[in-house]
mmCIF file of C-alpha atoms and ligand atoms in Angstrom:
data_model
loop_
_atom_site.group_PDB
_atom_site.id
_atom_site.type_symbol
_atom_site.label_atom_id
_atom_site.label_comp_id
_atom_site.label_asym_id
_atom_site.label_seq_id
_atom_site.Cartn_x
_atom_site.Cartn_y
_atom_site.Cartn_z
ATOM 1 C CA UNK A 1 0.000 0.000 0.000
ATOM 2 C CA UNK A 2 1.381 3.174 -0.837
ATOM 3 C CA UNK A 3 1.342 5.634 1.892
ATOM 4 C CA UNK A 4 1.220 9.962 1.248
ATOM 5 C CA UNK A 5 2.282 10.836 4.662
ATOM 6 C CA UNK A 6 4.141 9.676 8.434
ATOM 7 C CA UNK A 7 1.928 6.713 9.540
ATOM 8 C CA UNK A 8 2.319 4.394 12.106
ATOM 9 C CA UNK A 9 0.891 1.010 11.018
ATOM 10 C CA UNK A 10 -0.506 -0.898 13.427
ATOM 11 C CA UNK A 11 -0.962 -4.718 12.620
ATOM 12 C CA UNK A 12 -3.573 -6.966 14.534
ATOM 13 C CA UNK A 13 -2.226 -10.109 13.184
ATOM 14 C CA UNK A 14 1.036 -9.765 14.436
ATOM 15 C CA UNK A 15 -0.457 -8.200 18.053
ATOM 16 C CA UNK A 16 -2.918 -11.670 18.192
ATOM 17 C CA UNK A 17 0.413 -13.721 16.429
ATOM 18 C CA UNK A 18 2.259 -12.042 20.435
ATOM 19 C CA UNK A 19 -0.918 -13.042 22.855
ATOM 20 C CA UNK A 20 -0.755 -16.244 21.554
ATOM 21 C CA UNK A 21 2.921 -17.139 21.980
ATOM 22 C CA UNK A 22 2.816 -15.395 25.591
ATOM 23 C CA UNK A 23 -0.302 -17.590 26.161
ATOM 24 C CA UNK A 24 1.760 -20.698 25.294
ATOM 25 C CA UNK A 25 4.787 -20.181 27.860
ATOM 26 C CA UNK A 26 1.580 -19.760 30.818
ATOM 27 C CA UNK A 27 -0.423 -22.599 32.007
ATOM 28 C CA UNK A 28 -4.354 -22.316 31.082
ATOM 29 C CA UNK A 29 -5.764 -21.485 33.932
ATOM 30 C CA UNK A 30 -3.416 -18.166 34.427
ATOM 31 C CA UNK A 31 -5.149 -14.489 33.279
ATOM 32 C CA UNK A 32 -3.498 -12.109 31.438
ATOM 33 C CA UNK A 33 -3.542 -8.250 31.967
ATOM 34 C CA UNK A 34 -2.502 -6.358 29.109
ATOM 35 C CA UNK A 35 -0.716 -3.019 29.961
ATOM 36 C CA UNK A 36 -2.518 -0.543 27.135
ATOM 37 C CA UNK A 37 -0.519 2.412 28.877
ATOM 38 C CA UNK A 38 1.217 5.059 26.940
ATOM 39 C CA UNK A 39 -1.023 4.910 24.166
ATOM 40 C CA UNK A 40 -0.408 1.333 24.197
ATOM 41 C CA UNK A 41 3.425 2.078 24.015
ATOM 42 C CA UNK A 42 2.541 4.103 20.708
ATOM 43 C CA UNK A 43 0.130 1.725 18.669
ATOM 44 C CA UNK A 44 -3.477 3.432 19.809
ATOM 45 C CA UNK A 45 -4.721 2.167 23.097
ATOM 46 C CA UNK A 46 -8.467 2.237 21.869
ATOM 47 C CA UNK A 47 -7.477 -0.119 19.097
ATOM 48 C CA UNK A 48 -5.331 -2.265 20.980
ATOM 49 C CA UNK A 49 -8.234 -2.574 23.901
ATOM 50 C CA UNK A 50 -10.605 -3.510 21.338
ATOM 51 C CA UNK A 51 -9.067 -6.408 19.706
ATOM 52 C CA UNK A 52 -7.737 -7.531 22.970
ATOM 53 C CA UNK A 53 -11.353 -7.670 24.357
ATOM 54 C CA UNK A 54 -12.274 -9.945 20.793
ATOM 55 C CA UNK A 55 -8.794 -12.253 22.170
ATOM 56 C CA UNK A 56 -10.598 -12.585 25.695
ATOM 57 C CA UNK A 57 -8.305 -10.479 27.402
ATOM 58 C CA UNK A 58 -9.139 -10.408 31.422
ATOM 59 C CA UNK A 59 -7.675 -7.561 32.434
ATOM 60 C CA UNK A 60 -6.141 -4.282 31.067
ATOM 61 C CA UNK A 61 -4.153 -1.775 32.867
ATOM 62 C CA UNK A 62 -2.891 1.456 32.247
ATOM 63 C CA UNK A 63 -0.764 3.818 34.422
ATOM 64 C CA UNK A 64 -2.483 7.361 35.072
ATOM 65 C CA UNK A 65 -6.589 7.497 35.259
ATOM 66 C CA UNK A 66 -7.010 9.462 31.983
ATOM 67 C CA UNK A 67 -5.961 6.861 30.143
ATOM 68 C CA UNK A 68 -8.426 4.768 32.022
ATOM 69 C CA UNK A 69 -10.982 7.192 31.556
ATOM 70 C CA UNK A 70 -10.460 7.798 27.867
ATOM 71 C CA UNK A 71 -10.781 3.906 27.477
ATOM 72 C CA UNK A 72 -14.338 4.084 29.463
ATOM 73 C CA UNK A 73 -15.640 6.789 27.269
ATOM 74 C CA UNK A 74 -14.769 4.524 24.036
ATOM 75 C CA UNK A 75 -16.499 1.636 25.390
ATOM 76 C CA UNK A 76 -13.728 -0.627 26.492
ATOM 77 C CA UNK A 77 -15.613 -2.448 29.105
ATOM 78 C CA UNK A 78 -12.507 -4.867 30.312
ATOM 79 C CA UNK A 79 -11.889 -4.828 34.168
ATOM 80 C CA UNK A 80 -8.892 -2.014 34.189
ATOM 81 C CA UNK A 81 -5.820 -1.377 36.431
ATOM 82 C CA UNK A 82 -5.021 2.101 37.081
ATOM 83 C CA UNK A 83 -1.144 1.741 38.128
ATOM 84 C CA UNK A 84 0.132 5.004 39.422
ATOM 85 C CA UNK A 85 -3.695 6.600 40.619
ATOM 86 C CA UNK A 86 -3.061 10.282 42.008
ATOM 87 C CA UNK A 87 -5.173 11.817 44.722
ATOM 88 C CA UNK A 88 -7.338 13.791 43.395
ATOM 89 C CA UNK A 89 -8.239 10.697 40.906
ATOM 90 C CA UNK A 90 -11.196 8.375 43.628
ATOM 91 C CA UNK A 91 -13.976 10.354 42.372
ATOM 92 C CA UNK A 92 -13.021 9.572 38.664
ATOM 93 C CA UNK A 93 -11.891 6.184 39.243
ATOM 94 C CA UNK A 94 -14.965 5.078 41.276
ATOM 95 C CA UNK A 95 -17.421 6.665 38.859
ATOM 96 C CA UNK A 96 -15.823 5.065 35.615
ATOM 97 C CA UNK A 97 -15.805 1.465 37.569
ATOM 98 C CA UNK A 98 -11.445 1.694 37.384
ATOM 99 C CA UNK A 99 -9.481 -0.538 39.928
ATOM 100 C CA UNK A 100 -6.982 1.585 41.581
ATOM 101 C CA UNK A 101 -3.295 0.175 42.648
ATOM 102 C CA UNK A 102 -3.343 1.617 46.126
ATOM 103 C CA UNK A 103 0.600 2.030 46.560
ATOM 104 C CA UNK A 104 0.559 3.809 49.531
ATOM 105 C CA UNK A 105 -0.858 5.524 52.746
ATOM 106 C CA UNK A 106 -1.670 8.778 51.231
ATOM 107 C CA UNK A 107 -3.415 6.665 48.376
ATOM 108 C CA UNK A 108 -5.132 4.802 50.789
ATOM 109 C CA UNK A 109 -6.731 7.266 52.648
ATOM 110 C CA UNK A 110 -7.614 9.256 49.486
ATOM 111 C CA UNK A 111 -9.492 6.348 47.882
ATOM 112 C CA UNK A 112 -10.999 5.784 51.462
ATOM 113 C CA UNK A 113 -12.518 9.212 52.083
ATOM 114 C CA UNK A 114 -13.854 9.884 48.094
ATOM 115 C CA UNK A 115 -16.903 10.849 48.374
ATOM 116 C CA UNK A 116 -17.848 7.711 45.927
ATOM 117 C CA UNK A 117 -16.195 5.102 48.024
ATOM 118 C CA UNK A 118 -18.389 1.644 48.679
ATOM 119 C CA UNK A 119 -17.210 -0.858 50.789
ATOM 120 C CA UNK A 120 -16.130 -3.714 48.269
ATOM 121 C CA UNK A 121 -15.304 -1.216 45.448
ATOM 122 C CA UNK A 122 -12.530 -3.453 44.199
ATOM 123 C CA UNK A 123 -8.744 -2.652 44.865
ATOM 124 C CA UNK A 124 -5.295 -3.940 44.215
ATOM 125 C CA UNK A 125 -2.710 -3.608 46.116
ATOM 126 C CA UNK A 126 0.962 -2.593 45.396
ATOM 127 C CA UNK A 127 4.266 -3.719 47.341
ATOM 128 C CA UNK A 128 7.690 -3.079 47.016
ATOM 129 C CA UNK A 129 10.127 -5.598 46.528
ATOM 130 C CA UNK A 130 12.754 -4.235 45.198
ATOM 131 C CA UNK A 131 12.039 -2.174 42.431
ATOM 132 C CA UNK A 132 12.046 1.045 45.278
ATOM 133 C CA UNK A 133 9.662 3.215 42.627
ATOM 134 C CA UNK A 134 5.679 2.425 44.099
ATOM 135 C CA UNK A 135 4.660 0.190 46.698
ATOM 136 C CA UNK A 136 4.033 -0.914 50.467
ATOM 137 C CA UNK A 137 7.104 -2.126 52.250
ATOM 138 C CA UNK A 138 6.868 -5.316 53.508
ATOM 139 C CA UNK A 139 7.340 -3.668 56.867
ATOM 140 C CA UNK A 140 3.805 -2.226 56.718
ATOM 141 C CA UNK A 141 2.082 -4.399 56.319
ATOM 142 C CA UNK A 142 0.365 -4.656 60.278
ATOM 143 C CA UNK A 143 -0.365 -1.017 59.659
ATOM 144 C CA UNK A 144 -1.665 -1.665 56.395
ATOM 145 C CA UNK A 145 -4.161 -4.277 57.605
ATOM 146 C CA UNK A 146 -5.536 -2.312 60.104
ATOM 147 C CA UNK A 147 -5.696 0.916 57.856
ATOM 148 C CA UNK A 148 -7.711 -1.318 55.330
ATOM 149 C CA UNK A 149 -10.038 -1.796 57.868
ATOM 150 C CA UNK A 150 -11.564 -5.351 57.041
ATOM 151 C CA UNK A 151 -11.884 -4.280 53.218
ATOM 152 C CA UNK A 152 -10.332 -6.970 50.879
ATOM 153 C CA UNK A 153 -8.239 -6.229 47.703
ATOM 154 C CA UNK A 154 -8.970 -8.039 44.458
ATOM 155 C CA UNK A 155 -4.992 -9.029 44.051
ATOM 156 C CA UNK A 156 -1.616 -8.075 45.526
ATOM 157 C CA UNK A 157 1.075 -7.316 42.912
ATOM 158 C CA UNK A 158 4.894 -6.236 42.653
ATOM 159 C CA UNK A 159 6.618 -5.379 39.841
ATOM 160 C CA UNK A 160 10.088 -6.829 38.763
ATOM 161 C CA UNK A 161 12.623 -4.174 38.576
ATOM 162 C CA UNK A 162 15.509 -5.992 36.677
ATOM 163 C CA UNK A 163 13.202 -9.595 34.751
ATOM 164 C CA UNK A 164 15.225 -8.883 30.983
ATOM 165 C CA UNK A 165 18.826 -9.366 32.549
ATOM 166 C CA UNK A 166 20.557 -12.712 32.400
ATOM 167 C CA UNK A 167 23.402 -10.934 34.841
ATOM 168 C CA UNK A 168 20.407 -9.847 37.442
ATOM 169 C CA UNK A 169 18.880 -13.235 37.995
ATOM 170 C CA UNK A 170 19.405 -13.777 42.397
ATOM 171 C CA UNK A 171 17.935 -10.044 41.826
ATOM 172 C CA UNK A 172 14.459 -11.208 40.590
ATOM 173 C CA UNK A 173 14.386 -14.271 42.597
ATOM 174 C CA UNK A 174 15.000 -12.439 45.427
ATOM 175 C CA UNK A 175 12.068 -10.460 44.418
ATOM 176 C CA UNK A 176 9.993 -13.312 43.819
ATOM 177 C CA UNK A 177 10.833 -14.835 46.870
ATOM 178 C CA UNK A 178 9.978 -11.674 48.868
ATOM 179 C CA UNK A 179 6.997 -11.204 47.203
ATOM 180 C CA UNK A 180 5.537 -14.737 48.063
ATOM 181 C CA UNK A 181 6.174 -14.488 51.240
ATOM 182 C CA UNK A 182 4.661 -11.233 51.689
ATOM 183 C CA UNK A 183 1.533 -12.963 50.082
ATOM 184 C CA UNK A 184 1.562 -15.338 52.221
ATOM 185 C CA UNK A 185 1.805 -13.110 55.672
ATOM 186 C CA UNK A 186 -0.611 -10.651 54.097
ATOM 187 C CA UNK A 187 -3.359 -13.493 53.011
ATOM 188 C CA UNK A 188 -2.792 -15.278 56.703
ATOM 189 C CA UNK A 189 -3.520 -11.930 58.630
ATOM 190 C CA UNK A 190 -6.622 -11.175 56.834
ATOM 191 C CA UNK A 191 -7.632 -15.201 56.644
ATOM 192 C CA UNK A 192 -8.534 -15.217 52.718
ATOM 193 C CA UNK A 193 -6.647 -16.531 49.859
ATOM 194 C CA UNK A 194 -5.582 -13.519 47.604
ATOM 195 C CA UNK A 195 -4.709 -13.472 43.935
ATOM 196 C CA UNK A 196 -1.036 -11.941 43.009
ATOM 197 C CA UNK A 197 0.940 -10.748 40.170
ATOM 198 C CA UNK A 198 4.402 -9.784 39.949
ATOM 199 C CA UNK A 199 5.392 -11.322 35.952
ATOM 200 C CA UNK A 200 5.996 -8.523 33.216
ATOM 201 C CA UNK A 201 7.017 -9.252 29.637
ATOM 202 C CA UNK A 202 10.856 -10.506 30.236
ATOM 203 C CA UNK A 203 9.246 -11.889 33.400
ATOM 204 C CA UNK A 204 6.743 -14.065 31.445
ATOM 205 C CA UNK A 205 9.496 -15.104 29.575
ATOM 206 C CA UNK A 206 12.378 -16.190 32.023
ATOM 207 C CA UNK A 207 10.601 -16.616 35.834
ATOM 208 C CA UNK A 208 7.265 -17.937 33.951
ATOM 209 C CA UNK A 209 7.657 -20.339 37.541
ATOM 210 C CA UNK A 210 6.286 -16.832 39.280
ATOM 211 C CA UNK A 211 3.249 -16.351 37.227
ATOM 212 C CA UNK A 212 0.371 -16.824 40.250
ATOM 213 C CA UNK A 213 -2.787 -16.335 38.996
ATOM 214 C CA UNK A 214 -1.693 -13.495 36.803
ATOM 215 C CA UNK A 215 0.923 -11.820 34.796
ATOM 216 C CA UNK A 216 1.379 -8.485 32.712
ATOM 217 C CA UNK A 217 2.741 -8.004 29.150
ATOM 218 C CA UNK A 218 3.035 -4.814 27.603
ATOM 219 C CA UNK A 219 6.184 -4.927 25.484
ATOM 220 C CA UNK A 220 5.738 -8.295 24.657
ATOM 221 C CA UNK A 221 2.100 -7.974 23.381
ATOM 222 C CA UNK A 222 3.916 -5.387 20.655
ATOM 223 C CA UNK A 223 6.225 -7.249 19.492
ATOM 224 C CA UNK A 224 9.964 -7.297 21.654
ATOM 225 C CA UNK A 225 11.065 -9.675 23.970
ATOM 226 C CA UNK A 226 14.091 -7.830 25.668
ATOM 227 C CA UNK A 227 15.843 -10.891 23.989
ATOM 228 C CA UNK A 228 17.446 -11.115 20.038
ATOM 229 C CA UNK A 229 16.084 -15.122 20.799
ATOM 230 C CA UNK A 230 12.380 -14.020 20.432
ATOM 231 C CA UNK A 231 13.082 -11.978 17.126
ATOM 232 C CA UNK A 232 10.844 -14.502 15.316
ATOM 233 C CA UNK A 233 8.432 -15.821 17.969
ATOM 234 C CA UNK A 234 7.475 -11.918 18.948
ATOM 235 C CA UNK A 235 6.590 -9.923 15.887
ATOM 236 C CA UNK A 236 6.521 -6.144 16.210
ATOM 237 C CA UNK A 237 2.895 -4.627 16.030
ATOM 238 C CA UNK A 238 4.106 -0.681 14.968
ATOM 239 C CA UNK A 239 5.472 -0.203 11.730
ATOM 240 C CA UNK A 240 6.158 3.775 11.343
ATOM 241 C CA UNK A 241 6.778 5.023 7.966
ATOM 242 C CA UNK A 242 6.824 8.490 5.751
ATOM 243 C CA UNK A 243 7.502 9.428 2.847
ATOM 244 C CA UNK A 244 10.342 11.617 1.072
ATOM 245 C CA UNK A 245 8.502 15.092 0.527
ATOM 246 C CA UNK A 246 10.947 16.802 -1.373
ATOM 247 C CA UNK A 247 14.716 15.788 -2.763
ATOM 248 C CA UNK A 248 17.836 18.753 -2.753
ATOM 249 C CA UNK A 249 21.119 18.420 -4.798
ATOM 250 C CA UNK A 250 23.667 20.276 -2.432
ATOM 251 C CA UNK A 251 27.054 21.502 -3.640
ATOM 252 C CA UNK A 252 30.049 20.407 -1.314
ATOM 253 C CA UNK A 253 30.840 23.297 0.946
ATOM 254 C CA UNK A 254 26.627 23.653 1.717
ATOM 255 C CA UNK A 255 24.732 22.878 5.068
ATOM 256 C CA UNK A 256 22.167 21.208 5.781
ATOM 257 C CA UNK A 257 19.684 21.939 8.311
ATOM 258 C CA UNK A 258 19.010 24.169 11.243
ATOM 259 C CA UNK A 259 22.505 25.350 12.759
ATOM 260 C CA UNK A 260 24.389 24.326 9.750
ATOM 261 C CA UNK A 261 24.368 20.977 11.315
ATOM 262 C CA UNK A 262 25.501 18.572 8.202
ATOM 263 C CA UNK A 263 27.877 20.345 6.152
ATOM 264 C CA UNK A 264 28.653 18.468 2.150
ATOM 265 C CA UNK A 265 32.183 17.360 1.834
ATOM 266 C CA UNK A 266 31.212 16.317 -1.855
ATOM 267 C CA UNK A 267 28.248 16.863 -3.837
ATOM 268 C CA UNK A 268 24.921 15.242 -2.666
ATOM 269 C CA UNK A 269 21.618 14.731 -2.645
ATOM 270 C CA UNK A 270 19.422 14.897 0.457
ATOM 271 C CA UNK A 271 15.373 14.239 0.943
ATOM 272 C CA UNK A 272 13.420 16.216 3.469
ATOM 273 C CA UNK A 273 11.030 13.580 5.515
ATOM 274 C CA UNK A 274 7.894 14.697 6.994
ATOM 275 C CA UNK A 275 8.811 13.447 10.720
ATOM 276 C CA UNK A 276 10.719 15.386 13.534
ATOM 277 C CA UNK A 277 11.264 15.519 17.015
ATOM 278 C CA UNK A 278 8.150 16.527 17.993
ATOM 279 C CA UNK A 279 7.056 13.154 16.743
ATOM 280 C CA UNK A 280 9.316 10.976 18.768
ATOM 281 C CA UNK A 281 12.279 11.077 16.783
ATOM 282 C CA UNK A 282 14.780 12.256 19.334
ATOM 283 C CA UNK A 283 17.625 15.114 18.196
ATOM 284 C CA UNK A 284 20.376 12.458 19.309
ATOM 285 C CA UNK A 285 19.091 10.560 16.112
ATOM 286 C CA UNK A 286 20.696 13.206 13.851
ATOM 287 C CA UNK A 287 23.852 13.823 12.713
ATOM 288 C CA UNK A 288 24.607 10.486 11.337
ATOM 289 C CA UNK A 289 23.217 8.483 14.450
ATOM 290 C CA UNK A 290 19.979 7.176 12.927
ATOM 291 C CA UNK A 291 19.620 5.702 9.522
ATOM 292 C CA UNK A 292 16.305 4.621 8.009
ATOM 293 C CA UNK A 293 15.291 2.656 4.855
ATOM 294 C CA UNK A 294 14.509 4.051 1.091
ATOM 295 C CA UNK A 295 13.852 1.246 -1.380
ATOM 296 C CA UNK A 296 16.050 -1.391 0.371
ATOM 297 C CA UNK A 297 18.914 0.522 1.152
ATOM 298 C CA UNK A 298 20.277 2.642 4.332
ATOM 299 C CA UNK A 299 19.986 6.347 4.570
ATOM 300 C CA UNK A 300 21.445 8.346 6.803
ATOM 301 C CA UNK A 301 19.814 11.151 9.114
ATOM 302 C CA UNK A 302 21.846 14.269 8.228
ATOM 303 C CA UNK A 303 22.559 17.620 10.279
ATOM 304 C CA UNK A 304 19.831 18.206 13.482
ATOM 305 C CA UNK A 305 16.380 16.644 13.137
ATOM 306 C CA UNK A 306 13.694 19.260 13.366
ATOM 307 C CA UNK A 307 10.817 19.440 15.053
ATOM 308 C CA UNK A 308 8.516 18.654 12.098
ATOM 309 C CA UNK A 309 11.085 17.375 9.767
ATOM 310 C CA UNK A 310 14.509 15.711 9.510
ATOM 311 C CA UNK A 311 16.916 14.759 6.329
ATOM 312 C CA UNK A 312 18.353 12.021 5.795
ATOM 313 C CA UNK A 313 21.654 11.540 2.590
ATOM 314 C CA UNK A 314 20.056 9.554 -0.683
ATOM 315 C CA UNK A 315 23.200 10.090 -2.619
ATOM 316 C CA UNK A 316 23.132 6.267 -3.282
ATOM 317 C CA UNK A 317 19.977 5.318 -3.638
ATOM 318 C CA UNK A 318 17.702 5.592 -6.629
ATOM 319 C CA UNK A 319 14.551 7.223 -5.108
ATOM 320 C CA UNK A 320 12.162 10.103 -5.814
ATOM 321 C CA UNK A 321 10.046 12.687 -4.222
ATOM 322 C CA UNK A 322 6.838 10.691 -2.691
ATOM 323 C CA UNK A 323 8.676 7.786 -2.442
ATOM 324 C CA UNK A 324 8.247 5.708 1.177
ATOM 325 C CA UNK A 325 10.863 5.497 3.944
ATOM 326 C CA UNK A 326 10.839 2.539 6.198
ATOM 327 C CA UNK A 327 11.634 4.203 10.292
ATOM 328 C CA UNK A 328 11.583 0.553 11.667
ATOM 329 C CA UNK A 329 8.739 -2.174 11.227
ATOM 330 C CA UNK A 330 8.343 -6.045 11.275
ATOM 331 C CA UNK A 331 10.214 -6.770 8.476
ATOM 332 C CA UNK A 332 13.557 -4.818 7.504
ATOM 333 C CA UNK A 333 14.239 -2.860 10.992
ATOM 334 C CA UNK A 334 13.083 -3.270 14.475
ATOM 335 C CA UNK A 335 12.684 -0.581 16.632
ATOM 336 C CA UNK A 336 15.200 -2.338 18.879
ATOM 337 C CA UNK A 337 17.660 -1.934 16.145
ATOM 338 C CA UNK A 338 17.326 1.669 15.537
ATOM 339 C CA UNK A 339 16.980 2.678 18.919
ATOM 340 C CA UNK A 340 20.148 1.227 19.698
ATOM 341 C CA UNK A 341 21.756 3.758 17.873
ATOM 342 C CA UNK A 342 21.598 6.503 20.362
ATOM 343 C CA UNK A 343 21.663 3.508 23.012
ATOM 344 C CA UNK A 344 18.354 3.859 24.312
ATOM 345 C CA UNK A 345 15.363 1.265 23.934
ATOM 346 C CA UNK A 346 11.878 0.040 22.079
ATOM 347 C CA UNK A 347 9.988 1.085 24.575
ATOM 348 C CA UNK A 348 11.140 4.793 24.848
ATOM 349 C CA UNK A 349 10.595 5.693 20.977
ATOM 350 C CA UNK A 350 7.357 3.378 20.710
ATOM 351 C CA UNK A 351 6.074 5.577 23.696
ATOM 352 C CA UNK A 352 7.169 8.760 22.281
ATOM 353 C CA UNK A 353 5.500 8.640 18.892
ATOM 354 C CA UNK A 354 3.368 11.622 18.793
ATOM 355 C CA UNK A 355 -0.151 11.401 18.762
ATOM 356 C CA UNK A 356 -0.668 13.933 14.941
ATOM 357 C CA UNK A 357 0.923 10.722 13.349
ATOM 358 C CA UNK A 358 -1.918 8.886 12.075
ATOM 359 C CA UNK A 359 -2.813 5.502 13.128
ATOM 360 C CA UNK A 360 -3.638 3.136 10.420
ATOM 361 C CA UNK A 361 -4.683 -0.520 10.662
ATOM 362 C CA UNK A 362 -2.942 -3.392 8.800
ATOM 363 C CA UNK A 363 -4.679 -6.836 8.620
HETATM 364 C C1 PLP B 401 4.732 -0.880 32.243
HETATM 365 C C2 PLP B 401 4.498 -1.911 33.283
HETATM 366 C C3 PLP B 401 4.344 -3.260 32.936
HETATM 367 C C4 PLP B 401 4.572 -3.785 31.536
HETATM 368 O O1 PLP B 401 5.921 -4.166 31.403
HETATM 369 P P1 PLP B 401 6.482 -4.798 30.057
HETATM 370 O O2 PLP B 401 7.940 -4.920 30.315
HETATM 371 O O3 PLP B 401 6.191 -3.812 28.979
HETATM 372 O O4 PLP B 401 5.792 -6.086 29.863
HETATM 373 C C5 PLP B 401 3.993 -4.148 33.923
HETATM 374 N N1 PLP B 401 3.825 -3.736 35.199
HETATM 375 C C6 PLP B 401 4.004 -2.466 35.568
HETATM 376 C C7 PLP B 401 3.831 -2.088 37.012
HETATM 377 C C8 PLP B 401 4.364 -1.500 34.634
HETATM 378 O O5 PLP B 401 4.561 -0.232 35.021
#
């Protein structure tokens, strides 16, 4: 298909293609909560949620209410986790049927005193093991019980602070460890069996012995694995492309760009793409950092990306104005691969893709 503009290209087949090899390294009977957060990292949360819902999904989650909200007001109607709820969020949260992580005292007694609270207005809550970002300590856990005040959350969770490194393994297990016995304490004190969660995407993948009755894939559900050995099980679900909106000859001795930021050494030709920073394509990509694809071959990104714009060197490839450029997608270059050129990762630019770039669905 020939596309006339920057599009990210979201494919359902290869986003059902991810739940189902995830599925396979769980046992049946464990749920799945799909983290939709961040725009689901990039792709379009609303159309993410909705063909997760057709694949059964139990749960979703996302991290700040809005998202939740925005969700609601679509007509997602999947039980969904909001991560990282703020204070002023109960009245929001209670009224659009969210579950709040409550991650903390202050959250605790917010949620507790909105003036939409119910009694078994279902919860989850959030401990630290690790990780040190959100979450009870382990330590609180008395206090905790008797704040709660006989109310009963839906699950207990933890996240995994280190699950993709080979070099950090005593570091998750430690976690893991921690964590069940936390459980354990926590469901003893109050005298009912809890549900849990600690398993992200790399956790799925290499602790899948820690799944309880639920685990949470974002990353995973697009496409990456945190692991070149899932390259063809894991197939990425965001393509982004443009298109070359205008070619330049420039003499040797010209610049290119804001600042004079490229400057010719010989004669060549440059095309002007319709995709800056302001779309996600960081500044650290220019100068030679980032390269994308123009019929097959490598170009270059010359002198400082722009906001709106950026230019890449087509002095070797045969190519003409309208013609489309390949960013990263399923088939020539992950996003893993080009964001490793400024050293960063798939999650950061799949996150950071601006929200003017249209969304189009592939099969
Ligand atoms: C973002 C997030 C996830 C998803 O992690 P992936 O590595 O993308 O699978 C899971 N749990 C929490 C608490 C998160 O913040």
């Amino acid at each position: 298909m020939a596309i006339q503009q920057t599009v990210v290209e979201v494919s359902l087949k290869n986003l059902k293609n991810n739940l189902r090899f995830l599925k396979s390294k769980l046992n049946p009977n464990t749920l799945i909560m799909a983290v939709v957060k961040a725009f689901s990292y990039g792709a379009d949360a609303f159309i993410i949620s909705k063909e997760l819902e057709k694949q059964k999904i139990d749960y979703l989650a996302v991290a700040y209410t809005s998202e939740g909200l925005a969700l609601r007001k679509k007509g997602i109607m999947s039980p969904i986790l909001v991560l990282h709820p703020q204070i002023n969020d109960f009245n929001t949260i209670i009224e659009y049927n969210l579950e709040p992580s409550i991650y903390s005292f202050r959250i605790l007694k917010a949620f507790m005193s909105s003036a939409k609270f119910q009694k078994n207005y279902p919860f989850q809550i959030k401990f630290n093991t690790g990780l040190n970002r959100l979450g009870f300590h382990e330590n609180q856990i008395d206090s905790l019980i008797d704040h709660l005040n006989g109310l009963k959350p839906t699950y207990i969770f933890s996240h995994l602070g280190a699950s993709e490194d080979e070099n950090e393994k005593n570091f998750s297990n430690d976690q893991i460890k921690k964590f069940s016995s936390l459980a354990k304490y926590f469901q003893n004190k109050i005298g009912v069996k809890i549900k849990r969660h600690i398993l992200n995407t790399s956790g799925i993948l290499n602790f899948s012995e820690a799944q309880y009755e639920m685990v949470r894939t974002g990353i995973g559900l697009y496409g990456f694995g945190n692991d070149n050995k899932y390259k063809n099980a894991l197939k990425p679900v965001i393509n982004l492309k443009t298109v070359i909106s205008q070619i330049h000859k420039i003499k040797k001795g010209d610049s290119v760009g804001y600042n004079k930021g490229f400057i010719a050494t010989n004669n060549i030709t440059t095309a002007t793409l319709p995709i800056g920073h302001a779309d996600g394509i960081s500044r650290l990509y220019g100068n030679g950092n980032g390269k994308v694809m123009v019929n097959g071959k490598f170009a270059p990104i010359i002198g400082n990306v722009c906001m709106d714009m950026m230019m890449i060197n087509i002095s070797k490839i045969v190519c003409k104005e309208g013609d489309q450029v390949i960013i990263f997608d399923d088939k020539n270059i992950s996003a893993d691969e080009f964001t490793k050129s400024i050293d960063t990762i798939s999650y950061e630019i799949l996150a950071s893709l601006s929200k003017r770039i249209k969304r189009v669905i592939i099969n």
